[in-house]
Amino acid sequence: MKNKKIVWVIAIIVILGGAFYIYNQKQDNGPKIEEQLKGIDKEAVAFENEKNESKQFKELEKLIKESDEYKKGTETNKKVIKRYDDSIYQARKLLKDKNETTFEESKITNLSKASTRNITMKVNSLKVLSKRLEIQDVIVYDKKELNNFKSKVTTLKKSYDKQLNKSDSESDQKSESAATKVNEQPDQTMDFSKIKQGDYTSLLGNWKEVATSANHHDGAGDKWSVGGTHQLTVSKNQISDGFMKFSGEHITANDQTGSVAFKEEGGVLTTNSSVGATAYNLSFYPKGIEMTESDWGPDVPTVIDNSKDRFIIRSSGSNYVQVFERINSSSIDEQNTSGRSNDISEMNTKQIQEGDYSSIKGEWKNGRGKKISVTTDIMKFTDITGVNQGGSVEGLKIDIPEMNLPDGTPKLTTYGFSDVKVKSYDQQLKVSESKGGLSMASRIPGSVEYVSFLPKGTMGDLQEGNRNQDKIIAVMTQNNATSVQKSEVYYRVD
């Protein structure tokens, strides 16, 4: 009996000792687990914020590899495993949604009435999507899901190829007719042979955007609009609209580059290329060559002058088309010696990006009655975010009081599927230049706070507004920094 009691005492001591050991282990691992969770969340945020598609995919591969290695380890934690699984699921979903959007935007409602160039553009978009699927493969999809998606992409592409083949003979006849017209023009100025070599001397001069077309996904298909705000700049070695740059055999956009393939047909030089997830087509129309209904649809605006040289940019997504006309020509010598009065603006973006606001001092007001008061080194906004939150910018630091703690530092907040708290905004602004303008950016969970400056003569991504005045835009958005309604644009009032 005495021995049994001793055994029970020993057993209780062992159990209590084991429990105490496990408890201590959990206490010791607590901070380590929190660090692991923070690391996973940091990678998930980096994935969402990455704009470069290939880098984004590598972030996902890295996350999956780390997850697999962790699960094979001897010390694992259910919370960490779940965080890995949730992050990977969300990352895969984001990529799948992007692919699905590309596929939907590649559809043509009435294929029999679609122009050849429109169908070709959609085919290029599907080629980009197919290439993307080959890269993503089972990292993003399971095999059945991937095969089903590939199948519907292939089916759609075959229907487009069939339609293109059907119209080949008709296109050949038109090409011969158009080529004859080209030969009849002794004053054709676009030198296709030099353009293919990356020499744009024959394109020098001033260009004006006269029309745009886009599919707004409202069931109405591609719709033309007269006019435009983008500026086309042409030098001997480069063509740019402020977003896309074409030089030699390459197109660069959004920090990604794609090679181009040239095709000369019907007196028109075209290029096809894929830049990341976007397909680009550039078309060079010499004066006298008509933009036909079969290529551009039945409602091409009459404002487009076929007696002038035209340069057309077409990008996938919303099937966005920009038509530029050359309004006068110039030689390199003329460009180098001519005055630069059109580039001179009262708003000095070089000073602004250094935190000097002396060139924009005064009162500014937008169409919604919001105001900005500017001195040499500080800007005060009655609404800096566009959602009725006041704030200020001093030097290159932003302050939004409603998003601060009592000590003036940004509040901490949760974001997305993570329960880890992050700063409500970054106080240090990052400066970037685009389309002739300047933007200051503060990262906010899920979006970005922008303060942008557009000197007179520039419009950024604005569709409406006064080109001849300096402009300021302050908005919190997931879109482009200057893609806002005209009522949100600030103009100087004194």
Tab-separated table of C-alpha atoms in Angstrom:
chain	number	residue	atom	x	y	z
A	1	MET	CA	0.000	0.000	0.000
A	2	LYS	CA	2.860	2.276	0.919
A	3	ASN	CA	4.554	1.555	-2.425
A	4	LYS	CA	1.376	2.466	-4.331
A	5	LYS	CA	1.276	5.831	-2.590
A	6	ILE	CA	4.885	6.485	-3.562
A	7	VAL	CA	4.101	5.625	-7.200
A	8	TRP	CA	1.140	8.007	-7.246
A	9	VAL	CA	3.204	10.821	-5.737
A	10	ILE	CA	5.933	10.307	-8.346
A	11	ALA	CA	3.328	10.250	-11.149
A	12	ILE	CA	1.765	13.513	-9.933
A	13	ILE	CA	5.204	15.153	-9.724
A	14	VAL	CA	6.018	14.023	-13.288
A	15	ILE	CA	2.682	15.321	-14.631
A	16	LEU	CA	3.013	18.662	-12.860
A	17	GLY	CA	6.625	18.969	-13.970
A	18	GLY	CA	5.688	18.241	-17.584
A	19	ALA	CA	2.854	20.745	-17.495
A	20	PHE	CA	5.156	23.344	-15.982
A	21	TYR	CA	7.773	22.633	-18.677
A	22	ILE	CA	5.192	22.954	-21.487
A	23	TYR	CA	3.886	26.200	-19.953
A	24	ASN	CA	7.413	27.640	-19.781
A	25	GLN	CA	8.080	26.575	-23.362
A	26	LYS	CA	4.943	28.393	-24.540
A	27	GLN	CA	5.975	31.478	-22.593
A	28	ASP	CA	9.472	31.330	-24.119
A	29	ASN	CA	8.073	30.826	-27.657
A	30	GLY	CA	5.462	33.580	-27.358
A	31	PRO	CA	7.652	36.468	-28.566
A	32	LYS	CA	9.158	34.234	-31.244
A	33	ILE	CA	5.699	33.381	-32.596
A	34	GLU	CA	4.684	37.036	-32.660
A	35	GLU	CA	7.824	37.837	-34.655
A	36	GLN	CA	6.989	35.056	-37.112
A	37	LEU	CA	3.444	36.380	-37.536
A	38	LYS	CA	4.742	39.901	-38.132
A	39	GLY	CA	7.184	38.562	-40.718
A	40	ILE	CA	4.401	36.763	-42.605
A	41	ASP	CA	2.199	39.867	-42.549
A	42	LYS	CA	5.079	41.992	-43.803
A	43	GLU	CA	5.541	39.670	-46.782
A	44	ALA	CA	1.776	39.658	-47.482
A	45	VAL	CA	1.702	43.475	-47.537
A	46	ALA	CA	4.798	43.539	-49.785
A	47	PHE	CA	2.991	41.198	-52.192
A	48	GLU	CA	-0.122	43.405	-52.345
A	49	ASN	CA	1.883	46.610	-52.813
A	50	GLU	CA	4.177	45.238	-55.515
A	51	LYS	CA	3.201	46.629	-58.932
A	52	ASN	CA	5.652	44.586	-60.994
A	53	GLU	CA	3.901	41.331	-61.897
A	54	SER	CA	7.000	39.131	-62.056
A	55	LYS	CA	8.271	40.429	-58.704
A	56	GLN	CA	4.818	39.882	-57.199
A	57	PHE	CA	4.870	36.252	-58.357
A	58	LYS	CA	8.310	35.766	-56.794
A	59	GLU	CA	6.961	37.130	-53.500
A	60	LEU	CA	4.276	34.414	-53.580
A	61	GLU	CA	6.813	31.693	-54.399
A	62	LYS	CA	8.932	32.853	-51.482
A	63	LEU	CA	5.937	32.789	-49.120
A	64	ILE	CA	4.963	29.246	-50.194
A	65	LYS	CA	8.544	27.983	-49.815
A	66	GLU	CA	8.830	29.449	-46.315
A	67	SER	CA	5.471	27.932	-45.376
A	68	ASP	CA	6.514	24.464	-46.578
A	69	GLU	CA	9.815	24.639	-44.697
A	70	TYR	CA	8.086	25.788	-41.516
A	71	LYS	CA	5.534	22.966	-41.635
A	72	LYS	CA	8.364	20.401	-41.977
A	73	GLY	CA	10.103	21.770	-38.875
A	74	THR	CA	10.050	20.196	-35.415
A	75	GLU	CA	8.652	23.276	-33.651
A	76	THR	CA	5.449	24.466	-35.295
A	77	ASN	CA	2.542	26.568	-34.138
A	78	LYS	CA	-1.057	26.337	-35.374
A	79	LYS	CA	-1.447	30.123	-35.411
A	80	VAL	CA	1.651	30.558	-37.587
A	81	ILE	CA	0.523	27.802	-39.974
A	82	LYS	CA	-2.916	29.380	-40.295
A	83	ARG	CA	-1.368	32.798	-40.990
A	84	TYR	CA	0.765	31.284	-43.758
A	85	ASP	CA	-2.264	29.497	-45.258
A	86	ASP	CA	-4.461	32.625	-45.121
A	87	SER	CA	-1.770	34.817	-46.694
A	88	ILE	CA	-1.115	32.348	-49.514
A	89	TYR	CA	-4.840	31.943	-50.177
A	90	GLN	CA	-5.354	35.724	-50.445
A	91	ALA	CA	-2.301	36.122	-52.692
A	92	ARG	CA	-3.490	33.370	-55.034
A	93	LYS	CA	-6.983	34.855	-55.099
A	94	LEU	CA	-5.627	38.264	-56.090
A	95	LEU	CA	-3.714	36.762	-59.040
A	96	LYS	CA	-6.687	34.635	-60.108
A	97	ASP	CA	-8.996	37.662	-60.008
A	98	LYS	CA	-6.542	39.617	-62.141
A	99	ASN	CA	-6.420	36.797	-64.705
A	100	GLU	CA	-10.207	36.550	-64.772
A	101	THR	CA	-10.483	40.305	-65.360
A	102	THR	CA	-8.026	40.092	-68.274
A	103	PHE	CA	-10.064	37.260	-69.787
A	104	GLU	CA	-13.378	39.120	-69.454
A	105	GLU	CA	-11.867	42.276	-70.977
A	106	SER	CA	-10.624	40.200	-73.929
A	107	LYS	CA	-14.156	39.256	-74.971
A	108	ILE	CA	-15.822	40.884	-77.990
A	109	THR	CA	-19.611	41.227	-77.868
A	110	ASN	CA	-20.262	41.173	-81.621
A	111	LEU	CA	-17.356	39.383	-83.274
A	112	SER	CA	-18.752	39.555	-86.815
A	113	LYS	CA	-18.764	43.374	-86.699
A	114	ALA	CA	-15.438	43.797	-84.871
A	115	SER	CA	-12.547	45.460	-86.694
A	116	THR	CA	-9.427	43.508	-87.596
A	117	ARG	CA	-7.236	45.627	-85.344
A	118	ASN	CA	-9.626	45.200	-82.429
A	119	ILE	CA	-9.595	41.407	-82.811
A	120	THR	CA	-5.801	41.421	-83.122
A	121	MET	CA	-5.543	43.444	-79.939
A	122	LYS	CA	-7.727	40.959	-78.078
A	123	VAL	CA	-5.632	38.063	-79.407
A	124	ASN	CA	-2.512	39.768	-78.088
A	125	SER	CA	-4.190	40.147	-74.674
A	126	LEU	CA	-4.995	36.435	-74.650
A	127	LYS	CA	-1.402	35.605	-75.597
A	128	VAL	CA	-0.204	37.655	-72.629
A	129	LEU	CA	-2.698	35.842	-70.397
A	130	SER	CA	-1.574	32.417	-71.691
A	131	LYS	CA	2.052	33.289	-71.004
A	132	ARG	CA	1.074	34.416	-67.511
A	133	LEU	CA	-0.743	31.125	-66.851
A	134	GLU	CA	2.297	29.125	-67.985
A	135	ILE	CA	4.428	30.978	-65.438
A	136	GLN	CA	1.907	30.810	-62.592
A	137	ASP	CA	1.014	27.143	-63.239
A	138	VAL	CA	0.372	25.076	-60.077
A	139	ILE	CA	1.875	27.768	-57.846
A	140	VAL	CA	-1.421	29.648	-58.208
A	141	TYR	CA	-3.921	27.033	-59.445
A	142	ASP	CA	-4.669	23.383	-58.826
A	143	LYS	CA	-4.291	21.263	-61.983
A	144	LYS	CA	-7.997	20.913	-62.777
A	145	GLU	CA	-8.647	24.614	-62.248
A	146	LEU	CA	-5.658	25.554	-64.411
A	147	ASN	CA	-6.633	23.224	-67.260
A	148	ASN	CA	-10.206	24.553	-67.288
A	149	PHE	CA	-9.021	28.148	-67.439
A	150	LYS	CA	-6.454	27.395	-70.162
A	151	SER	CA	-9.168	25.637	-72.164
A	152	LYS	CA	-11.531	28.620	-72.221
A	153	VAL	CA	-8.649	30.964	-73.129
A	154	THR	CA	-7.687	28.676	-76.035
A	155	THR	CA	-11.310	28.397	-77.206
A	156	LEU	CA	-11.756	32.171	-77.275
A	157	LYS	CA	-8.462	32.697	-79.082
A	158	LYS	CA	-9.404	30.097	-81.747
A	159	SER	CA	-12.676	31.912	-82.429
A	160	TYR	CA	-10.714	35.134	-83.002
A	161	ASP	CA	-8.151	33.390	-85.231
A	162	LYS	CA	-10.984	31.949	-87.317
A	163	GLN	CA	-12.516	35.404	-87.789
A	164	LEU	CA	-9.142	36.890	-88.736
A	165	ASN	CA	-8.503	34.154	-91.323
A	166	LYS	CA	-11.969	34.702	-92.738
A	167	SER	CA	-11.176	38.330	-93.541
A	168	ASP	CA	-7.663	37.718	-94.932
A	169	SER	CA	-8.602	37.915	-98.604
A	170	GLU	CA	-10.564	41.117	-98.074
A	171	SER	CA	-7.652	42.631	-96.148
A	172	ASP	CA	-5.217	41.728	-98.934
A	173	GLN	CA	-7.357	43.558	-101.474
A	174	LYS	CA	-7.519	46.645	-99.269
A	175	SER	CA	-3.793	46.488	-98.665
A	176	GLU	CA	-3.067	46.567	-102.387
A	177	SER	CA	-5.384	49.532	-102.842
A	178	ALA	CA	-3.865	51.420	-99.916
A	179	ALA	CA	-0.325	50.657	-101.087
A	180	THR	CA	-1.160	52.172	-104.458
A	181	LYS	CA	-2.332	55.342	-102.721
A	182	VAL	CA	0.937	55.537	-100.782
A	183	ASN	CA	2.955	55.308	-103.980
A	184	GLU	CA	0.956	58.191	-105.389
A	185	GLN	CA	2.037	60.479	-102.537
A	186	PRO	CA	5.383	62.170	-103.221
A	187	ASP	CA	5.401	64.081	-99.904
A	188	GLN	CA	5.051	61.201	-97.432
A	189	THR	CA	7.166	62.233	-94.418
A	190	MET	CA	7.071	59.227	-92.109
A	191	ASP	CA	10.189	57.181	-92.788
A	192	PHE	CA	9.231	53.626	-91.818
A	193	SER	CA	12.705	52.196	-92.413
A	194	LYS	CA	14.255	54.673	-89.957
A	195	ILE	CA	11.443	54.239	-87.424
A	196	LYS	CA	12.172	50.491	-87.362
A	197	GLN	CA	15.802	51.354	-86.595
A	198	GLY	CA	14.814	53.602	-83.676
A	199	ASP	CA	15.372	56.883	-85.524
A	200	TYR	CA	12.329	59.169	-85.150
A	201	THR	CA	13.723	62.204	-86.976
A	202	SER	CA	10.885	61.976	-89.516
A	203	LEU	CA	8.354	62.303	-86.658
A	204	LEU	CA	9.757	65.422	-84.992
A	205	GLY	CA	7.338	68.279	-84.400
A	206	ASN	CA	4.315	69.121	-82.283
A	207	TRP	CA	1.602	66.513	-81.774
A	208	LYS	CA	-1.902	66.895	-80.388
A	209	GLU	CA	-4.274	64.278	-78.975
A	210	VAL	CA	-7.472	64.644	-81.026
A	211	ALA	CA	-9.518	61.566	-80.022
A	212	THR	CA	-9.633	58.639	-77.612
A	213	SER	CA	-11.618	55.424	-77.445
A	214	ALA	CA	-12.258	53.002	-74.576
A	215	ASN	CA	-14.523	50.210	-73.411
A	216	HIS	CA	-16.091	51.331	-70.132
A	217	HIS	CA	-17.671	47.888	-69.573
A	218	ASP	CA	-21.174	49.337	-69.535
A	219	GLY	CA	-22.466	47.138	-72.357
A	220	ALA	CA	-21.953	49.837	-74.999
A	221	GLY	CA	-18.647	48.460	-76.310
A	222	ASP	CA	-15.833	50.757	-77.477
A	223	LYS	CA	-16.853	54.418	-77.438
A	224	TRP	CA	-15.000	57.329	-79.048
A	225	SER	CA	-14.461	60.724	-77.415
A	226	VAL	CA	-13.247	63.876	-79.153
A	227	GLY	CA	-10.160	65.622	-77.774
A	228	GLY	CA	-7.705	64.494	-75.127
A	229	THR	CA	-5.283	65.730	-72.488
A	230	HIS	CA	-2.192	63.575	-72.980
A	231	GLN	CA	0.967	65.097	-74.417
A	232	LEU	CA	3.101	63.259	-76.952
A	233	THR	CA	6.799	64.112	-76.930
A	234	VAL	CA	9.067	62.970	-79.747
A	235	SER	CA	12.841	63.144	-79.815
A	236	LYS	CA	15.275	61.568	-82.241
A	237	ASN	CA	15.486	58.386	-80.124
A	238	GLN	CA	12.258	58.200	-78.099
A	239	ILE	CA	8.468	58.640	-78.243
A	240	SER	CA	6.461	59.037	-75.032
A	241	ASP	CA	2.967	59.997	-73.887
A	242	GLY	CA	4.155	60.449	-70.318
A	243	PHE	CA	3.353	56.855	-69.358
A	244	MET	CA	4.486	54.658	-72.234
A	245	LYS	CA	7.984	55.072	-73.730
A	246	PHE	CA	8.898	53.652	-77.145
A	247	SER	CA	12.556	53.444	-78.087
A	248	GLY	CA	14.241	51.212	-80.657
A	249	GLU	CA	12.708	47.758	-80.389
A	250	HIS	CA	11.286	48.143	-76.888
A	251	ILE	CA	8.302	49.646	-75.067
A	252	THR	CA	8.567	50.536	-71.375
A	253	ALA	CA	5.602	51.167	-69.073
A	254	ASN	CA	5.101	50.853	-65.310
A	255	ASP	CA	8.776	49.877	-64.826
A	256	GLN	CA	8.407	46.914	-67.196
A	257	THR	CA	9.774	46.458	-70.711
A	258	GLY	CA	8.640	44.417	-73.712
A	259	SER	CA	10.112	43.920	-77.168
A	260	VAL	CA	8.145	44.930	-80.278
A	261	ALA	CA	7.451	43.229	-83.600
A	262	PHE	CA	6.958	45.474	-86.648
A	263	LYS	CA	4.477	44.932	-89.448
A	264	GLU	CA	3.995	47.100	-92.535
A	265	GLU	CA	0.668	46.709	-94.317
A	266	GLY	CA	-1.611	48.933	-96.363
A	267	GLY	CA	0.692	51.930	-96.055
A	268	VAL	CA	0.597	51.706	-92.236
A	269	LEU	CA	3.405	50.659	-89.882
A	270	THR	CA	2.259	48.827	-86.735
A	271	THR	CA	3.973	47.266	-83.744
A	272	ASN	CA	2.788	44.511	-81.413
A	273	SER	CA	4.224	43.937	-77.958
A	274	SER	CA	3.485	42.654	-74.468
A	275	VAL	CA	4.623	44.705	-71.480
A	276	GLY	CA	3.893	42.802	-68.303
A	277	ALA	CA	0.154	42.136	-68.284
A	278	THR	CA	-0.599	44.748	-70.960
A	279	ALA	CA	-0.591	44.334	-74.735
A	280	TYR	CA	0.428	47.394	-76.754
A	281	ASN	CA	-0.140	48.239	-80.435
A	282	LEU	CA	1.400	51.339	-81.979
A	283	SER	CA	0.277	52.520	-85.429
A	284	PHE	CA	1.974	55.063	-87.696
A	285	TYR	CA	-0.444	56.557	-90.249
A	286	PRO	CA	1.186	58.824	-92.857
A	287	LYS	CA	-0.940	61.689	-94.153
A	288	GLY	CA	-3.342	60.523	-96.845
A	289	ILE	CA	-3.844	57.043	-95.364
A	290	GLU	CA	-7.387	56.695	-94.063
A	291	MET	CA	-8.322	55.119	-90.727
A	292	THR	CA	-10.820	52.606	-92.121
A	293	GLU	CA	-14.045	51.324	-90.632
A	294	SER	CA	-12.821	47.724	-90.779
A	295	ASP	CA	-9.875	48.625	-88.542
A	296	TRP	CA	-11.374	51.170	-86.169
A	297	GLY	CA	-15.129	50.686	-86.284
A	298	PRO	CA	-17.975	52.623	-87.961
A	299	ASP	CA	-17.947	55.710	-85.722
A	300	VAL	CA	-14.396	57.080	-86.063
A	301	PRO	CA	-14.671	60.797	-85.163
A	302	THR	CA	-14.652	63.113	-88.174
A	303	VAL	CA	-12.338	65.441	-86.236
A	304	ILE	CA	-9.480	63.052	-87.116
A	305	ASP	CA	-7.800	64.562	-90.165
A	306	ASN	CA	-6.577	61.934	-92.638
A	307	SER	CA	-4.539	64.584	-94.431
A	308	LYS	CA	-2.182	64.755	-91.440
A	309	ASP	CA	0.339	62.310	-89.975
A	310	ARG	CA	-1.169	60.310	-87.110
A	311	PHE	CA	0.328	58.213	-84.315
A	312	ILE	CA	-1.996	55.834	-82.445
A	313	ILE	CA	-1.426	54.043	-79.135
A	314	ARG	CA	-3.658	51.151	-78.232
A	315	SER	CA	-3.392	49.285	-74.920
A	316	SER	CA	-5.327	46.296	-73.628
A	317	GLY	CA	-7.486	46.286	-70.530
A	318	SER	CA	-10.156	48.788	-71.456
A	319	ASN	CA	-8.997	48.638	-75.097
A	320	TYR	CA	-7.817	52.225	-74.694
A	321	VAL	CA	-6.963	54.083	-77.910
A	322	GLN	CA	-5.215	57.458	-78.219
A	323	VAL	CA	-5.017	59.238	-81.579
A	324	PHE	CA	-2.371	61.944	-81.987
A	325	GLU	CA	-2.023	64.244	-85.017
A	326	ARG	CA	1.098	66.113	-86.023
A	327	ILE	CA	0.186	69.791	-86.196
A	328	ASN	CA	3.599	70.926	-87.448
A	329	SER	CA	7.011	69.486	-88.261
A	330	SER	CA	10.458	70.518	-87.141
A	331	SER	CA	14.048	69.443	-87.639
A	332	ILE	CA	16.431	68.545	-84.824
A	333	ASP	CA	18.201	71.893	-85.232
A	334	GLU	CA	14.880	73.736	-84.936
A	335	GLN	CA	14.036	71.808	-81.768
A	336	ASN	CA	17.386	72.564	-80.191
A	337	THR	CA	17.297	76.288	-80.959
A	338	SER	CA	13.619	77.076	-80.487
A	339	GLY	CA	12.375	78.839	-77.366
A	340	ARG	CA	10.948	76.841	-74.500
A	341	SER	CA	8.203	79.262	-73.487
A	342	ASN	CA	5.571	76.494	-73.481
A	343	ASP	CA	7.519	74.622	-70.787
A	344	ILE	CA	7.763	77.629	-68.456
A	345	SER	CA	5.316	77.522	-65.558
A	346	GLU	CA	4.860	79.591	-62.433
A	347	MET	CA	4.627	76.334	-60.490
A	348	ASN	CA	8.197	75.142	-59.889
A	349	THR	CA	8.119	71.362	-59.318
A	350	LYS	CA	11.892	71.220	-58.724
A	351	GLN	CA	11.506	73.496	-55.708
A	352	ILE	CA	8.363	71.709	-54.517
A	353	GLN	CA	10.027	68.293	-54.383
A	354	GLU	CA	12.597	69.834	-52.037
A	355	GLY	CA	9.873	71.152	-49.724
A	356	ASP	CA	10.020	74.744	-50.995
A	357	TYR	CA	6.498	76.002	-51.807
A	358	SER	CA	7.334	79.621	-52.599
A	359	SER	CA	6.268	79.201	-56.252
A	360	ILE	CA	2.709	78.228	-55.219
A	361	LYS	CA	2.186	80.595	-52.249
A	362	GLY	CA	-1.349	81.835	-51.767
A	363	GLU	CA	-4.894	80.527	-51.481
A	364	TRP	CA	-6.186	77.614	-53.570
A	365	LYS	CA	-9.747	76.340	-53.900
A	366	ASN	CA	-11.528	73.441	-55.623
A	367	GLY	CA	-15.042	73.054	-57.038
A	368	ARG	CA	-16.273	71.550	-53.766
A	369	GLY	CA	-15.338	74.606	-51.734
A	370	LYS	CA	-12.286	72.991	-50.087
A	371	LYS	CA	-9.240	75.229	-49.591
A	372	ILE	CA	-5.442	75.087	-49.368
A	373	SER	CA	-3.398	77.873	-47.744
A	374	VAL	CA	0.246	77.811	-48.877
A	375	THR	CA	3.270	79.601	-47.409
A	376	THR	CA	6.927	79.103	-48.309
A	377	ASP	CA	7.339	75.893	-46.314
A	378	ILE	CA	3.870	74.630	-45.367
A	379	MET	CA	0.548	73.766	-47.028
A	380	LYS	CA	-2.624	73.613	-44.925
A	381	PHE	CA	-5.650	71.713	-46.278
A	382	THR	CA	-9.241	71.923	-45.078
A	383	ASP	CA	-9.624	68.432	-46.599
A	384	ILE	CA	-6.421	66.625	-47.488
A	385	THR	CA	-7.836	63.122	-48.042
A	386	GLY	CA	-10.999	63.897	-49.993
A	387	VAL	CA	-13.131	62.465	-47.161
A	388	ASN	CA	-13.341	65.604	-44.985
A	389	GLN	CA	-10.104	65.176	-43.047
A	390	GLY	CA	-7.967	68.263	-42.639
A	391	GLY	CA	-4.200	68.140	-42.690
A	392	SER	CA	-0.952	69.806	-43.609
A	393	VAL	CA	2.319	69.217	-45.430
A	394	GLU	CA	5.462	70.797	-44.041
A	395	GLY	CA	8.627	70.215	-45.978
A	396	LEU	CA	8.160	66.612	-47.094
A	397	LYS	CA	6.196	65.436	-44.047
A	398	ILE	CA	2.441	65.042	-43.940
A	399	ASP	CA	0.237	65.410	-40.875
A	400	ILE	CA	-3.397	64.203	-40.666
A	401	PRO	CA	-4.590	64.977	-37.095
A	402	GLU	CA	-7.707	62.772	-37.237
A	403	MET	CA	-5.480	59.765	-37.913
A	404	ASN	CA	-3.046	60.547	-35.075
A	405	LEU	CA	-2.553	59.504	-31.460
A	406	PRO	CA	-2.535	62.265	-28.791
A	407	ASP	CA	1.265	62.565	-29.150
A	408	GLY	CA	0.919	63.438	-32.853
A	409	THR	CA	2.162	60.127	-34.259
A	410	PRO	CA	-0.030	58.003	-36.588
A	411	LYS	CA	-2.531	55.657	-34.944
A	412	LEU	CA	-2.085	51.905	-35.305
A	413	THR	CA	-4.747	49.977	-37.210
A	414	THR	CA	-5.382	46.465	-38.538
A	415	TYR	CA	-5.540	45.792	-42.271
A	416	GLY	CA	-7.044	43.029	-44.403
A	417	PHE	CA	-6.889	39.503	-43.070
A	418	SER	CA	-4.122	40.285	-40.589
A	419	ASP	CA	-4.654	41.115	-36.927
A	420	VAL	CA	-1.246	42.773	-36.683
A	421	LYS	CA	-1.500	46.539	-36.337
A	422	VAL	CA	0.263	48.895	-38.762
A	423	LYS	CA	0.576	52.688	-38.970
A	424	SER	CA	-2.527	54.457	-40.260
A	425	TYR	CA	-0.290	56.424	-42.653
A	426	ASP	CA	3.369	57.201	-43.418
A	427	GLN	CA	4.372	60.710	-42.353
A	428	GLN	CA	7.396	60.853	-44.659
A	429	LEU	CA	6.279	61.572	-48.215
A	430	LYS	CA	7.778	59.853	-51.255
A	431	VAL	CA	8.144	61.981	-54.390
A	432	SER	CA	7.663	60.811	-57.987
A	433	GLU	CA	7.244	62.475	-61.378
A	434	SER	CA	4.806	61.424	-64.115
A	435	LYS	CA	3.239	63.004	-67.207
A	436	GLY	CA	4.825	66.384	-66.550
A	437	GLY	CA	3.542	66.543	-62.976
A	438	LEU	CA	4.812	65.803	-59.476
A	439	SER	CA	3.191	63.628	-56.797
A	440	MET	CA	3.929	63.191	-53.102
A	441	ALA	CA	2.714	59.894	-51.660
A	442	SER	CA	1.970	58.551	-48.195
A	443	ARG	CA	1.101	54.867	-47.934
A	444	ILE	CA	-2.163	54.146	-46.127
A	445	PRO	CA	-3.327	50.544	-45.504
A	446	GLY	CA	-5.256	49.564	-48.629
A	447	SER	CA	-4.655	52.825	-50.516
A	448	VAL	CA	-2.355	55.843	-50.942
A	449	GLU	CA	-2.674	59.495	-49.939
A	450	TYR	CA	-1.442	61.713	-52.788
A	451	VAL	CA	-0.728	65.424	-53.038
A	452	SER	CA	-0.044	66.179	-56.711
A	453	PHE	CA	1.087	69.238	-58.636
A	454	LEU	CA	0.293	69.837	-62.323
A	455	PRO	CA	1.955	72.912	-63.853
A	456	LYS	CA	0.033	74.751	-66.557
A	457	GLY	CA	0.291	72.913	-69.847
A	458	THR	CA	-0.024	69.497	-68.149
A	459	MET	CA	-3.105	67.440	-67.267
A	460	GLY	CA	-1.774	64.178	-65.803
A	461	ASP	CA	-4.688	61.708	-65.863
A	462	LEU	CA	-7.361	64.419	-65.710
A	463	GLN	CA	-10.095	64.103	-68.322
A	464	GLU	CA	-11.403	67.607	-67.649
A	465	GLY	CA	-9.887	70.797	-66.294
A	466	ASN	CA	-8.020	73.960	-67.251
A	467	ARG	CA	-4.789	73.088	-69.034
A	468	ASN	CA	-3.670	76.735	-68.922
A	469	GLN	CA	-3.561	76.981	-65.124
A	470	ASP	CA	-1.439	75.445	-62.371
A	471	LYS	CA	-3.315	72.729	-60.481
A	472	ILE	CA	-3.093	70.866	-57.142
A	473	ILE	CA	-4.858	67.594	-56.295
A	474	ALA	CA	-5.119	66.037	-52.816
A	475	VAL	CA	-6.845	62.676	-52.551
A	476	MET	CA	-6.720	59.277	-50.842
A	477	THR	CA	-7.227	56.638	-53.532
A	478	GLN	CA	-6.347	53.248	-54.984
A	479	ASN	CA	-6.262	54.774	-58.482
A	480	ASN	CA	-3.741	57.018	-60.213
A	481	ALA	CA	-2.729	60.124	-58.285
A	482	THR	CA	-4.385	62.584	-60.694
A	483	SER	CA	-7.330	60.498	-61.885
A	484	VAL	CA	-10.072	62.575	-60.194
A	485	GLN	CA	-13.195	64.541	-61.095
A	486	LYS	CA	-12.764	68.153	-62.165
A	487	SER	CA	-14.514	69.397	-58.998
A	488	GLU	CA	-11.645	67.953	-56.921
A	489	VAL	CA	-8.950	69.999	-58.689
A	490	TYR	CA	-7.559	73.028	-56.811
A	491	TYR	CA	-6.800	76.299	-58.636
A	492	ARG	CA	-5.107	79.391	-57.255
A	493	VAL	CA	-7.596	82.095	-56.244
A	494	ASP	CA	-5.095	84.792	-55.202
